[in-house]
Coordinates of C-alpha atoms in Angstrom, one line a residue:
M295 CA 53.8 146.6 -1.8
N296 CA 56.9 148.7 -1.5
S297 CA 58.9 146.3 0.7
R298 CA 62.3 145.3 -0.6
S299 CA 64.7 142.5 0.2
P300 CA 67.1 143.2 3.1
V301 CA 70.7 144.0 2.4
F302 CA 73.3 141.4 3.5
Y303 CA 76.6 142.6 4.9
S304 CA 79.1 139.8 4.8
A305 CA 81.8 139.1 7.4
D306 CA 84.5 140.3 4.9
A307 CA 82.6 143.6 4.5
V308 CA 82.3 144.1 8.2
R309 CA 86.0 143.4 8.8
R310 CA 87.1 145.9 6.3
V311 CA 85.6 148.8 8.3
L312 CA 86.0 147.7 11.9
N313 CA 88.4 150.0 13.8
W314 CA 88.9 150.8 17.5
P315 CA 87.9 154.4 17.5
M316 CA 84.6 153.6 15.8
V317 CA 83.8 150.6 18.0
N318 CA 84.9 152.2 21.2
E319 CA 82.7 155.2 20.6
A320 CA 79.7 153.0 19.8
V321 CA 80.2 150.8 22.9
E322 CA 80.8 153.8 25.2
T323 CA 77.6 155.3 23.8
A324 CA 75.6 152.2 24.5
L325 CA 77.0 152.0 28.1
K326 CA 76.0 155.6 28.7
A327 CA 72.6 155.1 27.1
V328 CA 71.7 152.3 29.5
V329 CA 72.3 154.6 32.5
A330 CA 70.4 157.5 30.8
T331 CA 67.3 155.5 30.1
P332 CA 64.3 156.8 32.0
T333 CA 62.6 154.4 34.3
I334 CA 59.0 153.9 35.5
Q335 CA 58.6 153.1 39.2
D336 CA 55.0 152.0 39.0
D337 CA 52.2 151.6 36.5
K338 CA 50.6 155.0 37.4
Q339 CA 53.8 157.0 36.9
Q340 CA 54.2 158.5 33.5
A341 CA 57.4 157.8 31.6
P342 CA 59.6 160.9 31.2
P343 CA 60.0 162.1 27.6
Y344 CA 62.7 160.3 25.6
S345 CA 64.6 163.4 24.7
Q346 CA 67.9 161.8 25.5
S347 CA 69.5 158.5 24.5
H348 CA 67.7 155.5 25.9
V349 CA 67.7 151.7 25.7
S350 CA 65.2 148.9 25.7
Q351 CA 66.9 145.5 26.0
P352 CA 65.2 142.5 27.6
A353 CA 67.3 139.7 29.0
R354 CA 68.7 137.4 26.3
S355 CA 66.7 134.2 25.7
V356 CA 68.6 130.9 25.6
T357 CA 67.5 127.8 23.8
S358 CA 69.5 124.6 24.4
A359 CA 70.0 122.2 21.6
N360 CA 71.3 119.4 23.8
K361 CA 71.1 118.2 27.4
E362 CA 74.7 119.2 28.2
H363 CA 73.8 122.9 27.2
S364 CA 76.9 123.0 25.1
K365 CA 74.9 123.8 22.0
M366 CA 72.8 126.9 22.4
L367 CA 70.8 129.4 20.4
L368 CA 70.6 132.9 21.9
T369 CA 68.5 135.9 20.9
M370 CA 69.4 139.4 22.0
P371 CA 67.0 142.2 20.9
A372 CA 67.5 145.9 21.6
F373 CA 66.2 149.3 20.7
V374 CA 68.6 152.2 21.2
G375 CA 66.9 155.6 20.6
N376 CA 68.2 159.1 20.1
Y377 CA 71.9 158.6 20.3
R378 CA 74.8 160.2 18.3
L379 CA 77.7 158.6 16.4
T380 CA 80.4 160.4 14.5
S381 CA 81.6 159.4 11.1
N382 CA 85.2 159.0 12.3
G383 CA 84.6 157.6 15.8
M384 CA 86.5 160.4 17.4
G385 CA 83.6 162.2 19.1
D386 CA 83.7 165.2 16.7
D387 CA 80.4 166.9 17.1
S388 CA 80.6 168.5 13.7
S389 CA 80.3 165.1 12.1
A390 CA 77.8 163.6 14.6
V391 CA 74.7 161.9 13.3
S392 CA 71.5 161.3 15.3
C393 CA 70.6 157.6 15.3
S394 CA 67.9 155.2 16.5
T395 CA 68.5 151.5 16.0
L396 CA 66.1 148.5 16.3
A397 CA 68.1 145.3 16.1
C398 CA 68.2 141.7 17.2
K399 CA 71.3 139.5 17.4
V400 CA 70.9 135.8 16.9
V401 CA 73.8 133.7 18.2
T402 CA 74.7 130.0 18.1
S403 CA 77.2 128.8 20.6
F404 CA 78.5 125.2 19.8
R405 CA 81.6 124.6 21.8
S406 CA 82.3 121.2 20.1
N407 CA 82.8 123.0 16.8
Q408 CA 86.5 123.4 17.7
L409 CA 86.9 119.6 17.6
L410 CA 85.5 119.2 14.0
Q411 CA 87.8 118.6 11.1
P412 CA 88.2 121.2 9.8
P413 CA 87.2 123.1 12.9
L414 CA 84.4 125.7 12.8
P415 CA 83.9 128.8 15.0
S416 CA 82.3 128.0 18.3
I417 CA 80.2 131.1 18.2
S418 CA 78.4 132.4 15.1
A419 CA 76.2 135.5 15.1
N420 CA 74.0 137.5 12.7
I421 CA 72.5 140.9 13.5
L422 CA 69.1 141.8 12.1
L423 CA 68.6 145.5 11.6
F424 CA 65.0 146.8 11.3
D425 CA 63.6 150.2 10.3
P426 CA 62.7 151.7 13.7
G427 CA 59.7 153.5 12.1
T428 CA 58.1 150.7 10.2
G429 CA 59.6 147.5 11.7
E430 CA 60.7 146.3 8.2
L431 CA 63.8 144.2 8.1
N432 CA 66.5 146.5 6.4
A433 CA 69.6 144.4 6.7
I434 CA 71.3 141.2 7.9
M435 CA 74.8 141.7 9.1
A436 CA 77.4 139.1 9.9
G437 CA 77.8 139.6 13.6
T438 CA 80.5 137.3 14.8
D439 CA 83.3 139.8 14.5
I440 CA 81.1 142.6 15.9
T441 CA 80.5 140.4 19.0
T442 CA 84.2 139.8 19.5
W443 CA 85.1 143.4 18.9
R444 CA 82.4 144.9 21.1
T445 CA 83.3 142.6 24.0
V446 CA 86.9 143.6 23.8
S447 CA 85.9 147.2 23.4
A448 CA 83.9 147.1 26.6
S449 CA 87.0 145.9 28.4
L450 CA 89.0 148.8 26.8
V451 CA 86.4 151.3 28.0
A452 CA 86.3 149.8 31.4
T453 CA 90.1 149.9 31.7
K454 CA 90.1 153.5 30.6
Y455 CA 87.5 154.6 33.2
L456 CA 88.0 152.2 36.1
F457 CA 91.8 152.0 36.0
F458 CA 93.4 154.9 34.2
R459 CA 91.1 157.6 35.2
R460 CA 91.8 157.0 38.9
F461 CA 95.2 158.5 38.2
G462 CA 94.1 161.6 36.3
P463 CA 91.9 162.9 33.4
H464 CA 94.3 161.8 30.6
A465 CA 96.2 159.0 32.3
E466 CA 95.3 156.5 29.5
R467 CA 97.5 158.6 27.2
E468 CA 100.3 159.0 29.6
L469 CA 100.8 155.9 31.8
A470 CA 102.4 152.7 30.7
I471 CA 100.9 149.5 32.1
N472 CA 101.6 145.8 32.5
V473 CA 98.9 143.5 31.2
A474 CA 98.0 139.8 31.7
I475 CA 95.9 137.8 29.3
V476 CA 94.5 134.6 30.9
G477 CA 93.0 132.5 28.1
C478 CA 94.4 132.9 24.6
G479 CA 91.4 131.9 22.5
V480 CA 89.6 134.3 20.2
Q481 CA 88.7 136.7 22.9
G482 CA 92.1 136.6 24.6
Q483 CA 93.9 137.1 21.2
L484 CA 91.9 140.2 20.4
H485 CA 92.2 141.5 24.0
A486 CA 95.9 141.2 23.8
A487 CA 96.1 143.0 20.4
A488 CA 93.7 145.7 21.5
M489 CA 95.4 146.5 24.8
C490 CA 98.6 147.1 22.8
A491 CA 96.9 149.1 20.1
N492 CA 94.9 151.4 22.5
F493 CA 97.3 151.8 25.5
K494 CA 101.0 152.0 26.3
V495 CA 101.8 148.5 27.3
N496 CA 105.3 147.7 28.7
Q497 CA 104.8 144.1 29.7
L498 CA 102.3 141.6 28.2
N499 CA 102.0 138.2 30.0
L500 CA 100.1 135.4 28.3
Y501 CA 98.7 132.3 29.9
N502 CA 96.7 129.5 28.3
R503 CA 96.0 126.0 29.5
T504 CA 97.6 124.7 26.3
E505 CA 100.9 126.6 26.3
S506 CA 101.5 126.2 22.6
K507 CA 98.4 128.4 22.0
A508 CA 99.9 131.2 24.1
Q509 CA 103.2 130.8 22.3
Q510 CA 101.4 131.1 18.9
L511 CA 99.7 134.3 20.1
A512 CA 103.1 135.7 21.3
N513 CA 104.6 135.0 17.9
Q514 CA 101.7 136.7 16.1
L515 CA 101.9 139.8 18.3
E516 CA 105.6 140.1 17.9
E517 CA 105.2 139.9 14.2
Q518 CA 102.5 142.6 14.3
I519 CA 104.7 144.9 16.5
L520 CA 107.7 144.4 14.2
K521 CA 105.5 145.3 11.2
A522 CA 104.2 148.4 13.0
D523 CA 107.8 149.3 13.9
N524 CA 108.8 149.1 10.3
N525 CA 105.9 151.3 9.3
C526 CA 106.9 153.8 12.0
N527 CA 103.5 153.8 13.7
A528 CA 104.1 151.5 16.7
P529 CA 102.9 153.1 19.9
N530 CA 105.6 151.5 22.1
K531 CA 107.8 148.5 22.5
V532 CA 106.1 145.6 24.3
N533 CA 107.8 142.8 26.1
I534 CA 105.8 139.6 25.7
K535 CA 106.1 136.7 28.0
V536 CA 104.5 133.2 27.8
C537 CA 103.8 132.1 31.4
S538 CA 103.4 128.5 32.8
S539 CA 100.6 129.4 35.1
A540 CA 97.8 132.0 35.6
R541 CA 99.4 132.9 38.9
E542 CA 102.7 133.7 37.2
A543 CA 100.9 135.8 34.5
V544 CA 99.0 138.0 36.9
Q545 CA 101.6 138.9 39.5
Q546 CA 102.9 142.5 39.3
V547 CA 100.5 143.5 36.5
D548 CA 98.1 146.4 36.4
V549 CA 95.3 145.1 34.2
I550 CA 94.1 141.4 33.9
C551 CA 91.9 140.1 31.2
V552 CA 90.3 136.7 31.9
A553 CA 88.6 135.1 29.0
T554 CA 88.1 131.3 29.2
Y555 CA 85.4 128.7 29.6
S556 CA 86.8 127.6 32.9
K557 CA 84.3 126.4 35.6
E558 CA 87.0 126.8 38.3
A559 CA 88.8 129.9 39.5
L560 CA 92.1 130.5 37.7
I561 CA 93.3 133.4 39.9
Q562 CA 93.2 133.9 43.6
A563 CA 93.6 136.9 45.9
S564 CA 97.0 135.6 47.0
D565 CA 98.2 136.1 43.4
L566 CA 97.6 139.8 43.7
R567 CA 99.1 140.5 47.1
D568 CA 102.0 142.4 45.8
K569 CA 99.8 144.8 43.7
R570 CA 97.0 146.7 45.3
S571 CA 96.0 148.8 42.3
V572 CA 94.6 146.3 39.8
H573 CA 91.8 146.2 37.3
I574 CA 90.3 142.9 36.1
N575 CA 88.2 142.5 33.0
A576 CA 86.2 139.2 33.5
V577 CA 84.7 138.3 30.1
G578 CA 84.6 134.5 30.3
A579 CA 81.6 132.6 28.9
G580 CA 81.5 129.5 31.2
E581 CA 78.5 128.0 32.9
V582 CA 79.0 130.6 35.6
H583 CA 79.9 134.1 34.4
F584 CA 82.1 134.7 37.4
G585 CA 83.7 131.3 37.8
E586 CA 87.2 132.3 36.5
V587 CA 88.0 134.7 39.4
A588 CA 88.1 133.3 42.9
A589 CA 85.6 134.5 45.5
D590 CA 88.3 135.9 47.7
I591 CA 89.2 138.4 45.0
Y592 CA 85.5 139.4 44.6
E593 CA 85.2 139.9 48.3
E594 CA 88.1 142.5 48.2
S595 CA 87.0 144.2 45.0
L596 CA 84.8 146.9 43.6
V597 CA 82.6 145.2 41.0
Y598 CA 81.0 147.0 38.1
V599 CA 78.7 145.7 35.3
D600 CA 77.5 146.9 32.0
C601 CA 73.8 146.7 32.9
M602 CA 72.4 146.3 36.4
S603 CA 69.1 144.7 35.2
N604 CA 71.0 142.1 33.2
A605 CA 73.3 141.4 36.2
E606 CA 70.3 140.8 38.4
H607 CA 69.1 138.2 35.9
E608 CA 72.4 136.5 35.1
L609 CA 74.8 136.9 38.1
H610 CA 72.9 135.0 40.8
G611 CA 75.4 134.0 43.5
L612 CA 78.0 136.6 42.7
P613 CA 80.2 136.7 45.8
A614 CA 80.3 140.5 46.1
P615 CA 77.9 143.4 45.9
I616 CA 77.8 145.3 42.6
V617 CA 79.0 148.9 43.0
G618 CA 77.2 150.1 39.9
E619 CA 77.1 150.4 36.1
L620 CA 80.2 151.4 34.0
G621 CA 78.1 153.9 32.2
A622 CA 77.4 155.8 35.4
V623 CA 81.1 156.1 36.0
I624 CA 81.6 157.5 32.5
I625 CA 78.9 160.0 32.9
G626 CA 79.4 161.0 36.6
G627 CA 83.2 160.9 36.7
S628 CA 83.3 159.2 40.1
Y629 CA 86.4 157.0 39.7
P630 CA 87.8 154.4 42.0
T631 CA 90.6 155.3 44.3
E632 CA 94.2 154.6 43.3
Q633 CA 94.6 151.7 45.7
A634 CA 91.7 149.6 44.7
V635 CA 91.0 146.3 42.9
T636 CA 88.2 146.7 40.4
I637 CA 86.4 144.1 38.4
F638 CA 84.4 144.8 35.2
Q639 CA 82.0 141.8 35.0
S640 CA 81.3 141.9 31.3
M641 CA 78.1 140.1 30.2
G642 CA 77.7 141.8 26.8
M643 CA 74.6 143.8 25.8
A644 CA 72.4 143.8 22.8
S645 CA 72.5 147.6 22.8
E646 CA 76.3 147.4 22.2
D647 CA 75.7 145.1 19.2
A648 CA 73.0 147.5 17.9
C649 CA 75.3 150.6 18.2
V650 CA 78.3 148.9 16.7
A651 CA 76.2 147.5 13.8
E652 CA 74.8 151.0 13.2
A653 CA 78.3 152.4 13.1
V654 CA 79.4 149.6 10.7
Q655 CA 76.5 150.3 8.4
M656 CA 77.3 154.0 8.4
A657 CA 80.9 153.2 7.5
L658 CA 80.0 150.8 4.7
A659 CA 77.5 153.3 3.3
S660 CA 80.2 156.1 3.3
C661 CA 82.5 153.9 1.2
G662 CA 79.8 152.8 -1.1
K663 CA 79.6 149.1 0.0

């Protein structure tokens, strides 16, 4: 037997190499690969040759560990074939590597962990990476940070193509925006930092049900911005405001990121009346994926998803038709009009996890980890 023990990549090792160019490239690649995947209309039709990037990712399975469904085990398998990643995440063809990845993410979601003393993370994830040729388990990678980063990255990619590109081909480099973060938990914190790191943000409004948590995030961000200023690499000066309500936070902003467990709508259409060109990243993980945003906003919006087949499985009752997949917008260049409200309904895909894990493994290998 020539089998060997799988390599384990710790959370510390993963954190050392995570960066936005690398993660954004991997997530954008996964989004495009979903759209590019050949489909078979019936059993008699022969599948087209897989000469381009393609994805196989069944709907995630969910196992509940209590009757309240607050303790869950999720499995998210995926195969992403024949795609390309660059060593620096900058899309440089000269350094591009052809990849195929077979992976499965195993996630536990235990919301009550926040109440433990000391508290534990509510979400814990590990990604299993298999040899796509033999099926052997090659590596186990701590996946909690990858889950957080790829979710935020999908919002960044959606903001780039659904908001900025409606104003021009390089608008994400040129335009300054006002951003609202509704929910200042782990996702909200990284969304806030990532928006400031990737785009020109003038105003950043923060709202959290517990105001002290929003104030804590504001203090952390101001410290990070001051440190970046001192190192002469700050992209721009950001005015940060802690708001007393979600309504206050979202008025007069361009981009809204909603990331909570709320079962009830936190923002209404009336909150957006003064601003007709708005993009919303809805990434909450409540019992209903779309519960945080009121139905009257959906009814007036163009709704996009990461994967249509997953949306059909998970978004029953969504109060608006789905316009299409984000990957199709990236590939086709058919952007929303300037005066539009768009929503990226983020569900998260196993293919994103697989591509980011592959990029992380490449980065760790290049630095000898």
